[in-house]
Coordinates of C-alpha atoms and ligand atoms in Angstrom, one line a residue:
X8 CA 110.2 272.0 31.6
X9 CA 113.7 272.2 32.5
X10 CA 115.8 268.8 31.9
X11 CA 118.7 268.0 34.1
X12 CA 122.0 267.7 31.9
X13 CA 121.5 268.3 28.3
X14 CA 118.5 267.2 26.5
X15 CA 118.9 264.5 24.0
X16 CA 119.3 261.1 24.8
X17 CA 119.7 261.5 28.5
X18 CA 119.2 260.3 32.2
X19 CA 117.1 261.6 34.6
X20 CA 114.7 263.7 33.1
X21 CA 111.0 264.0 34.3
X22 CA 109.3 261.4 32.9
X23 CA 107.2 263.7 29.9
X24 CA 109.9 265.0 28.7
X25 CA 111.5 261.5 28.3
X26 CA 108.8 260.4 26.4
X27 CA 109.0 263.3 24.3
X28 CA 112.1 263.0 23.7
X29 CA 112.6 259.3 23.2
X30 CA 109.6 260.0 20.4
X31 CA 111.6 262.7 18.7
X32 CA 114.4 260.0 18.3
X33 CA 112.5 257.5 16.9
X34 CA 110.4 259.8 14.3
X35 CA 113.9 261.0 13.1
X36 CA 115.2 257.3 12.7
X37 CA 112.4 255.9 11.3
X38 CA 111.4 258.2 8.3
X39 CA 110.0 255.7 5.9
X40 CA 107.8 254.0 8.3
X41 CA 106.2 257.4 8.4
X42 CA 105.9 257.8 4.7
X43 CA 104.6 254.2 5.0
X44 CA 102.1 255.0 7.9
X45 CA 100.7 258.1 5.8
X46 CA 100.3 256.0 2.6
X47 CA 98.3 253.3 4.9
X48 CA 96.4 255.8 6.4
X49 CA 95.0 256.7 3.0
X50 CA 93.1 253.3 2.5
X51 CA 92.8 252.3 6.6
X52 CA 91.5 254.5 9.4
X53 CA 94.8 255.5 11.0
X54 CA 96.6 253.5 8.5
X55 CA 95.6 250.4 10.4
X56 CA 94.0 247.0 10.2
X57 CA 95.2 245.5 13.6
X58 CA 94.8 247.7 16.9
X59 CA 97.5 246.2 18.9
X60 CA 100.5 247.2 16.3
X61 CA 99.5 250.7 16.3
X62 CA 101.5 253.1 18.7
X63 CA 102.3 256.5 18.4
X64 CA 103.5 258.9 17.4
X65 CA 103.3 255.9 13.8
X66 CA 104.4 252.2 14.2
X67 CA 107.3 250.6 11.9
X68 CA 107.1 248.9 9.1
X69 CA 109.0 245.4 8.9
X70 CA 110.0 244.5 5.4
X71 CA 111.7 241.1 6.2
X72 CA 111.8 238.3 8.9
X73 CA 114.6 236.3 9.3
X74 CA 114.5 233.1 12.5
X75 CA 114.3 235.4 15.2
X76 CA 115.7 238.5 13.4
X77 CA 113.3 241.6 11.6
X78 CA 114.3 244.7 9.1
X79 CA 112.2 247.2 8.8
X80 CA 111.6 249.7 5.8
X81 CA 114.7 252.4 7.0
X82 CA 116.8 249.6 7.1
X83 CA 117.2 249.0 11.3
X84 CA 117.7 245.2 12.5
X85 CA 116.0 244.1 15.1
X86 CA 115.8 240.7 17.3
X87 CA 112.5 240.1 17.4
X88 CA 111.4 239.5 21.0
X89 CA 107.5 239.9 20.6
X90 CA 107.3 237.2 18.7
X91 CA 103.5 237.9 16.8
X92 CA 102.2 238.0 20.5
X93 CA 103.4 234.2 21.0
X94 CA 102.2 233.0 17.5
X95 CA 105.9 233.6 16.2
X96 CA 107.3 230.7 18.5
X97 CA 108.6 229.5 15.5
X98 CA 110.4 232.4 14.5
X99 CA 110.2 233.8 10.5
X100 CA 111.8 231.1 8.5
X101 CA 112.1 227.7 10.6
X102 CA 113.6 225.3 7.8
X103 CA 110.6 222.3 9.0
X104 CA 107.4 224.6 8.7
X105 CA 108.4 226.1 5.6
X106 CA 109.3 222.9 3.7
X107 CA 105.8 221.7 5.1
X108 CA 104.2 224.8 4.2
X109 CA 105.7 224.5 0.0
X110 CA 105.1 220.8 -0.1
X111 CA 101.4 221.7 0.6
X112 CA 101.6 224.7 -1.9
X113 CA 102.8 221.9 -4.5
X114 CA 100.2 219.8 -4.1
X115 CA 97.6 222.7 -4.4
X116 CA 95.3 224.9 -1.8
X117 CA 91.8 225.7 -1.3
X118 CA 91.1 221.7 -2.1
X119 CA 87.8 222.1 -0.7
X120 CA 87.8 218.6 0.9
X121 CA 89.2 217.0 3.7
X122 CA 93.3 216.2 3.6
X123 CA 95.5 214.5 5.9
X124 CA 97.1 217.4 7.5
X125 CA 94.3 218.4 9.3
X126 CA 94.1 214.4 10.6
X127 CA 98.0 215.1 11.3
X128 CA 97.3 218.3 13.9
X129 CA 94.1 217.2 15.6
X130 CA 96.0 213.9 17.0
X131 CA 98.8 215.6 18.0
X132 CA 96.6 218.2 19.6
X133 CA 95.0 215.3 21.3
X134 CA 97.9 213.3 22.2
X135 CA 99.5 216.9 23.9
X136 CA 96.1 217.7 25.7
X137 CA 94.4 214.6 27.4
X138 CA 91.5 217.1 28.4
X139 CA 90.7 217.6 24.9
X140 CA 88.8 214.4 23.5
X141 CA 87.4 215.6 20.2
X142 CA 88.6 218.9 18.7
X143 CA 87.3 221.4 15.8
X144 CA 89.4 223.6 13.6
X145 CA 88.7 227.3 13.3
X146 CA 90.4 230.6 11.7
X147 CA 91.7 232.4 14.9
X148 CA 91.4 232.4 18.6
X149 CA 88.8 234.8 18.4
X150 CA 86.4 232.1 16.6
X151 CA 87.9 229.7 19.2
X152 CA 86.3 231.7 22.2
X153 CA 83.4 232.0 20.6
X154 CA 82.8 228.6 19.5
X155 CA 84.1 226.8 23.1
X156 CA 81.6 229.7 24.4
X157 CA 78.3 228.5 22.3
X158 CA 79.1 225.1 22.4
X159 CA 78.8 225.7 26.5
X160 CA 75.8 227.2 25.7
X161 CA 74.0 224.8 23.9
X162 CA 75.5 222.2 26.5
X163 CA 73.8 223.7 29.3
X164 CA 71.2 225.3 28.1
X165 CA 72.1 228.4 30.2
X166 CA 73.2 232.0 29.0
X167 CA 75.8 233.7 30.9
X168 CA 79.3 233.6 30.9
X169 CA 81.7 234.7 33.8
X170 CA 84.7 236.2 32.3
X171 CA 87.4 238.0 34.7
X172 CA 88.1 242.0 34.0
X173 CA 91.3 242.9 32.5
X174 CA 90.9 239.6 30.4
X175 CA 91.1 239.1 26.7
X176 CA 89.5 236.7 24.9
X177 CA 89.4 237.9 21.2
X178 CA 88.5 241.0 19.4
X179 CA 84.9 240.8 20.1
X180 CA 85.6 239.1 23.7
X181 CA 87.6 241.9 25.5
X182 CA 87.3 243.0 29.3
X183 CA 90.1 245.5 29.8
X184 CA 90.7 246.7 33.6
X185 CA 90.6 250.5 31.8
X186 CA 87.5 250.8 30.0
X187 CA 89.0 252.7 26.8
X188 CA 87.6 255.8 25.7
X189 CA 85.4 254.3 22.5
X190 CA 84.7 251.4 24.5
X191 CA 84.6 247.8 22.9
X192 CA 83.0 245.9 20.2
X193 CA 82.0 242.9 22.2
X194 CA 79.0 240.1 20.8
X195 CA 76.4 240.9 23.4
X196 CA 76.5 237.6 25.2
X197 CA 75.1 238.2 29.0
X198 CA 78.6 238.8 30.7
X199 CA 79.4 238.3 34.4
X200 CA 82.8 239.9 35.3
X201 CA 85.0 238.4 38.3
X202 CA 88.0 239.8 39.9
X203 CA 91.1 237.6 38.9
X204 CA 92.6 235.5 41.3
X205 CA 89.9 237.0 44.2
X206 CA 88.4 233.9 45.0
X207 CA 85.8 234.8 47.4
X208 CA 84.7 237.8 45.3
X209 CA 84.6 235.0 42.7
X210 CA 83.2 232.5 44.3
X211 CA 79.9 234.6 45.1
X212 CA 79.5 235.8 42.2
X213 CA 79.2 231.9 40.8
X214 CA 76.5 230.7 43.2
X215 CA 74.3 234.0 42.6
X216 CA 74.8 233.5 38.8
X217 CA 74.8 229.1 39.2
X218 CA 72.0 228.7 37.6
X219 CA 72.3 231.2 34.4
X220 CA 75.9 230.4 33.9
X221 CA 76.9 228.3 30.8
X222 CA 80.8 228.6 31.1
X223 CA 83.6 230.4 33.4
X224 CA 85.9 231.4 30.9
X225 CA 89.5 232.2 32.2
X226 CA 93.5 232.6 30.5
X227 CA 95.7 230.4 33.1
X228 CA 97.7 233.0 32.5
X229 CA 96.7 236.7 31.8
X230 CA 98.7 237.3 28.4
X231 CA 97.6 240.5 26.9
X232 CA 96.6 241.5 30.3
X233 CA 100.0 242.0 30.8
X234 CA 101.4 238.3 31.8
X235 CA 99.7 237.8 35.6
X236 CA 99.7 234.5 36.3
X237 CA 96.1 233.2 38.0
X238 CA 97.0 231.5 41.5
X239 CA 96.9 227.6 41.5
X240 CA 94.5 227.4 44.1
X241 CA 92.3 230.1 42.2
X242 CA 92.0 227.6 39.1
X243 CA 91.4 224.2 41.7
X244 CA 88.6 226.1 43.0
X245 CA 87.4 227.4 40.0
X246 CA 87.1 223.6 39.0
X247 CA 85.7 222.5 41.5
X248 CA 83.1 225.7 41.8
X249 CA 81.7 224.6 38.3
X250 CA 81.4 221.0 39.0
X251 CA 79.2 222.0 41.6
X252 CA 77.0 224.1 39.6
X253 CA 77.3 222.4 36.3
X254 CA 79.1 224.9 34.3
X255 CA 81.8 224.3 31.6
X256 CA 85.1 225.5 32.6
X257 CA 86.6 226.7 29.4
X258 CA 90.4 227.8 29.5
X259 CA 91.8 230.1 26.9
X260 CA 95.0 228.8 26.4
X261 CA 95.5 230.7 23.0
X262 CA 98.8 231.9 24.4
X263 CA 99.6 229.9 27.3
X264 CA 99.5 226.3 25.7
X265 CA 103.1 226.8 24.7
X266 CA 104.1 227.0 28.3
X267 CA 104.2 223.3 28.6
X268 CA 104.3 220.3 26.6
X269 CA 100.1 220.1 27.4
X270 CA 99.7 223.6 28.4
X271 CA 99.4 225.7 31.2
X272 CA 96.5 223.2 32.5
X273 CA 99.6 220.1 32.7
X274 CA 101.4 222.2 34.7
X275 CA 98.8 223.2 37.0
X276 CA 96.8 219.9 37.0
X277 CA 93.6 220.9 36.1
X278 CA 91.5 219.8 33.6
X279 CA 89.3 221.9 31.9
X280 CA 85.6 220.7 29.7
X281 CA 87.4 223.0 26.8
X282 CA 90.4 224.5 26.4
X283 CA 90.7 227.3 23.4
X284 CA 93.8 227.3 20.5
X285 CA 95.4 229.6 18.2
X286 CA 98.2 231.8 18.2
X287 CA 101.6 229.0 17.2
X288 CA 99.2 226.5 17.1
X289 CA 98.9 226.6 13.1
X290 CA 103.0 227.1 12.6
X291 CA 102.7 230.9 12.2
X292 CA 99.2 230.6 9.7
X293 CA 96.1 231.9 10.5
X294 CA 94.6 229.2 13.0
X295 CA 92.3 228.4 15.8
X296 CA 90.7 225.6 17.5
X297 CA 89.0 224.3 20.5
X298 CA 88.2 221.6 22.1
X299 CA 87.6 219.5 24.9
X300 CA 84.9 216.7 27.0
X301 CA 83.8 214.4 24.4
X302 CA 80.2 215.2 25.8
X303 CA 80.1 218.4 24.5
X304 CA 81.8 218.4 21.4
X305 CA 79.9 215.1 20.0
X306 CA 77.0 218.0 19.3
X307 CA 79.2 218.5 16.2
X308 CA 79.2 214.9 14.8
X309 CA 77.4 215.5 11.3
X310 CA 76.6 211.7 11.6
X311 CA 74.1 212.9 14.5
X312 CA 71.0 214.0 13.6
X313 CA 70.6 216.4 15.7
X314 CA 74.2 217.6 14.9
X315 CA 75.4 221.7 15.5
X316 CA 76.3 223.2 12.3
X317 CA 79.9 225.1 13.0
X318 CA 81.0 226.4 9.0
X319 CA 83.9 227.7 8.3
X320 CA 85.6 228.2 4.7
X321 CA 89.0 227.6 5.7
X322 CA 88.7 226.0 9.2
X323 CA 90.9 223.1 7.6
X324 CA 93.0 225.3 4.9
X325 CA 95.9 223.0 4.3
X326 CA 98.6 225.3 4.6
X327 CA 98.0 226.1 8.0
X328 CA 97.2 222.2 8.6
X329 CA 100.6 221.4 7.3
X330 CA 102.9 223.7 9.1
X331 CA 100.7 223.4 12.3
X332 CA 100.5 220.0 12.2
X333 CA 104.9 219.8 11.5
X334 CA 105.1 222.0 13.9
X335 CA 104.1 220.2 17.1
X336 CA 105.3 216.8 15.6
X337 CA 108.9 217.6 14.5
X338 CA 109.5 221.2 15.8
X339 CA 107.7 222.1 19.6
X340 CA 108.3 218.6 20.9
X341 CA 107.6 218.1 24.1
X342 CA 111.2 218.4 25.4
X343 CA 111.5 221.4 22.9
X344 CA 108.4 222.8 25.2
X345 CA 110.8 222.0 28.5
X346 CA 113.9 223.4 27.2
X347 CA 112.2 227.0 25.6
X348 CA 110.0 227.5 28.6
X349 CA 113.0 226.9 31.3
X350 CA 115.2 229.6 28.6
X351 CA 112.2 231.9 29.7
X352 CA 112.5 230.9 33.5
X353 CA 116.3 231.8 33.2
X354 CA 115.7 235.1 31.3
X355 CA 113.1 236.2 33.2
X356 CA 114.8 235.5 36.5
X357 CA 117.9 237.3 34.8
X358 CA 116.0 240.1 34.2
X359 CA 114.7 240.4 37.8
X360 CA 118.0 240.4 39.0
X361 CA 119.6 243.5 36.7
X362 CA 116.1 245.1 38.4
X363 CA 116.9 244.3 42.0
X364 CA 120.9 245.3 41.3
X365 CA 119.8 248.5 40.1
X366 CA 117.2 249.1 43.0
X367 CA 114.9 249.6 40.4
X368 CA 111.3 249.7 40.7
X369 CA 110.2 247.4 38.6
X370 CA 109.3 244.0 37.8
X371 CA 108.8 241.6 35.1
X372 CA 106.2 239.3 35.0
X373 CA 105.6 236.0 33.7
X374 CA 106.0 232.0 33.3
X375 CA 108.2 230.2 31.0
X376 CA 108.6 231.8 27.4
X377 CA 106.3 234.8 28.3
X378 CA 106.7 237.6 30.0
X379 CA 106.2 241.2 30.5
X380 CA 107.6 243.9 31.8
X381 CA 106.1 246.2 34.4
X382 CA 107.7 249.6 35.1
X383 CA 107.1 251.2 38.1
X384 CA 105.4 248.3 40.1
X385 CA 107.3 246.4 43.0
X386 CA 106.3 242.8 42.9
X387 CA 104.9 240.6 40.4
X388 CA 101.1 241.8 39.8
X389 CA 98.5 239.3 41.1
X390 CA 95.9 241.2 39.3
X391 CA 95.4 244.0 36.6
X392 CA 94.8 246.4 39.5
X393 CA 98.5 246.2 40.8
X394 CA 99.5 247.6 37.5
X395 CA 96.3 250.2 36.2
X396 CA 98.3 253.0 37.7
X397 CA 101.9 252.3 35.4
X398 CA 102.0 256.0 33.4
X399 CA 101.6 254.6 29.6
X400 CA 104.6 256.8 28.9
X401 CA 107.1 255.1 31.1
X402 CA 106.3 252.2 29.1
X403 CA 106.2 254.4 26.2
X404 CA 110.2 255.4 27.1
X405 CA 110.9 251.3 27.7
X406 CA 109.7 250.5 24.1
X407 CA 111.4 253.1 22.1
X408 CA 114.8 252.7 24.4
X409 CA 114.4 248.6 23.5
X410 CA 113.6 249.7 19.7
X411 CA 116.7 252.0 19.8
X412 CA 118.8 249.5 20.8
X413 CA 117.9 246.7 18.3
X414 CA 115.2 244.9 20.3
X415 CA 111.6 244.1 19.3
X416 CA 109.3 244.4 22.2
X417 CA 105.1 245.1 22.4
X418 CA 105.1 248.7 23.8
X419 CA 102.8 247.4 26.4
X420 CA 106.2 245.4 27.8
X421 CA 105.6 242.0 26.6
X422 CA 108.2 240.3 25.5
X423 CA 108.4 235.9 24.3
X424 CA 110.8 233.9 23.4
X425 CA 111.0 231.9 19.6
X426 CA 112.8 228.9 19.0
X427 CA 115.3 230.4 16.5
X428 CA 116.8 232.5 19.5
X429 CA 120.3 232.6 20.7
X430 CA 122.0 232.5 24.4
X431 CA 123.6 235.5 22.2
X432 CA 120.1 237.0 21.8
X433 CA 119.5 236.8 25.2
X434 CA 122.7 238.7 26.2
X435 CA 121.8 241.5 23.6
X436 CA 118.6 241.9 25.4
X437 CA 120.1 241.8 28.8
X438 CA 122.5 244.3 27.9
X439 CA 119.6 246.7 27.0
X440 CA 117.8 246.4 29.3
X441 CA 120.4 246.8 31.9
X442 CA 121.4 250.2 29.8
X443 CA 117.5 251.2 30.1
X444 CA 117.7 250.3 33.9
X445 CA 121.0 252.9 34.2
X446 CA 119.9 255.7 31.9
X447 CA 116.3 255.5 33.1
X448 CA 117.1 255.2 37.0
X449 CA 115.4 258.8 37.7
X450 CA 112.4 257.6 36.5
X451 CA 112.2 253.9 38.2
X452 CA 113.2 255.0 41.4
Ligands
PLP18 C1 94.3 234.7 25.4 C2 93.8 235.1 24.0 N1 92.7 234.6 23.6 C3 92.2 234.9 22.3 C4 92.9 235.7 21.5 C5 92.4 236.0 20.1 O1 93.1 235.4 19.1 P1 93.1 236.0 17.6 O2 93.8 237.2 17.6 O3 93.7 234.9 16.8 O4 91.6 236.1 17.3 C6 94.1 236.2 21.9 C7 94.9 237.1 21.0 O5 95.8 237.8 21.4 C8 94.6 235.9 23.2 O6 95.8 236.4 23.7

């Protein structure tokens, strides 16, 4: 293939032999994370333990996190604009969750009781959530899923769940659009899928499931999916389909509860019978949690005797109690919420704009503090359809151009804000991503 202009570094290329290219830079950047990725690859199939963090041709390796900065092992800086998928909102070192998180240390782990912290972040959970009544404690927002799930199950003595393709609810609860070669390691509960945001499509497939259907389980927002915001009206009549037919609406809000001061459901009025947690939600610890109509959950009173057992080892671990729980008291206020979600609004919105100025196509994707970028696609995506067709390597091209140029990003174009970032930050992502708009024109025509 013959590039236009010389080869390295350069505009206009086809879009291959960008990719290609853009790899070749990174490998000869980034020579230690390779010798890292070969030693982890020793003891961890593909030297990994986490799917999402792998991408080729070998993912960095971060030595240090600093607010909302990261170095990795060959010495580069970064801001860090994934954020741990939205569980970073409080960047790496927030002064509050680490004094929380060492005052705990000092007074011991593993206590293998109950402790006030956990006290601490269910109230405030309640108090930020007035659809959530009672609330349990989990390890991630896997558990979360399938917790909120069973409970439904047990609640209404029905089997099914309709869950919407291109959805992700947890390692063992994922419907991508693309089936993926090896396919998925889902728990076999009976699954109905729906189109998102199709609402007659949807709507069907509720009344000829009604009477098998435990829970409709839906993100408000599509995160991993690639940030596609579900329609208002689509979630209203969600709510009011499963009134009708007695099924628990259960919204994952794993990522999105950060997008208000209650969550994406505040914002768009709805209240669900459960609503899942995780992600920020234990200050940047290994949490989850769900929750919801006192109805339901009260099968978890041990004082009942026909109480559901729901174990867990470290459901209530009191480091992740403590920062969580300091966290949304003293740190993600509710007018910290406002303030980070409108920073999104703005940088989102700024980001359009370098996209419409360049006449590129492209679009990124989004509500408040998260957003996503989508190369190659016109309008904001009302459903995973509208961007299956993307080429993986023009997003390829976007992450390594963002990596070169000091900026943190999920190669699949996601991007979220922490509280430890900048107006300065901001700029320095601007700037390049107006320089990947410029050098990249050829292939975003
Ligand atoms: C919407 C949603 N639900 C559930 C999960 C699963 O959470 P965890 O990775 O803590 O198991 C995720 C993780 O990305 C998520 O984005």
């Amino acid at each position: 293939m013959v590039a236009a202009g010389p080869s390295v570094g350069l505009p206009n290329v086809d879009l291959a032999s960008a990719a290609s290219e853009a790899a070749a830079l990174y490998t000869e950047a980034n020579p230690n994370s390779l010798a890292r990725h070969r030693a982890a690859a020793e003891s961890m199939p593909g030297g990994n333990t986490r799917t999402v963090l792998f991408f080729a041709p070998y993912p960095l390796c971060f030595v240090r996190g600093d607010g909302a900065r990261l170095w990795d092992v060959d010495g580069h800086e970064y801001v860090d604009f994934l954020g741990e998928y939205t569980a970073g909102l409080y960047g790496h070192s927030h002064p509050v969750i680490t004094e929380a998180i060492q005052r705990a240390l000092a007074d011991g782990i593993a206590l293998g009781g109950h402790t006030p912290h956990e006290i601490a972040l269910a109230a405030a959970v309640k108090r930020r959530f007035p659809s959530v009544d009672l609330m349990r404690f989990c390890n991630s927002g896997t558990e979360a899923n399938l917790l909120a799930i069973s409970a439904a199950r047990l609640f209404t003595r029905r089997d099914k769940i309709l869950a919407f393709a291109g959805g992700y609810h947890g390692s063992v609860l994922s419907f991508p659009f693309t089936a993926p070669p090896g396919g998925t390691i889902n728990v076999p509960f009976p699954v109905v899928l729906a189109p998102y945001n199709d609402l007659a499509a949807t709507e069907a497939l509720i009344a000829a499931n009604a009477k098998d259907l435990a829970a409709v389980i839906i993100e408000p927002m599509m995160g991993g999916g690639g940030c596609i915001q579900a329609a208002p009206e689509f979630l209203a009549a969600l709510r009011q389909a499963c009134d009708r037919h007695g099924i628990v609406l259960v919204f994952d809000e794993v990522m999105t509860s950060r997008l208000s001061p209650g969550g994406l459901q505040q914002v768009r009025g709805i209240r669900p019978d459960l609503t899942s947690f995780g992600k920020y939600l234990g200050g940047g610890l290994p949490t989850g949690a769900f929750g919801g109509r006192a109805a339901i959950m009260e099968r978890f009173d041990p004082r009942r005797p026909d109480a559901v057992a729901h174990a867990g080892t470290f459901n209530n671990n009191v480091l992740t109690m403590a920062a969580g729980a300091a966290g949304l008291t003293r740190v993600y206020t509710p007018e910290a919420a406002v303030a980070l979600n409108r920073s999104g609004d703005a940088l989102r919105q700024r980001l359009n704009e370098l996209i419409r100025r360049r006449g590129a196509k492209a679009v990124v994707s989004g509500y408040g503090s998260m957003m996503n970028l989508h190369p190659g696609v016109a309008a904001p995506p009302a459903s995973p359809a509208d961007i299956a067709k993307v080429p993986t390597a023009l997003r390829d091209v976007f992450h390594f151009d963002m990596l070169a140029r000091g900026i943190h990003v999920a190669r699949r174009g996601m991007i979220n804000l922490s509280l430890p970032m900048t107006e300065q930050d901001f700029d320095k992502l601007a700037g390049a991503f107006d320089e990947f708009l410029s050098a990249r024109a050829g292939l975003l025509a």
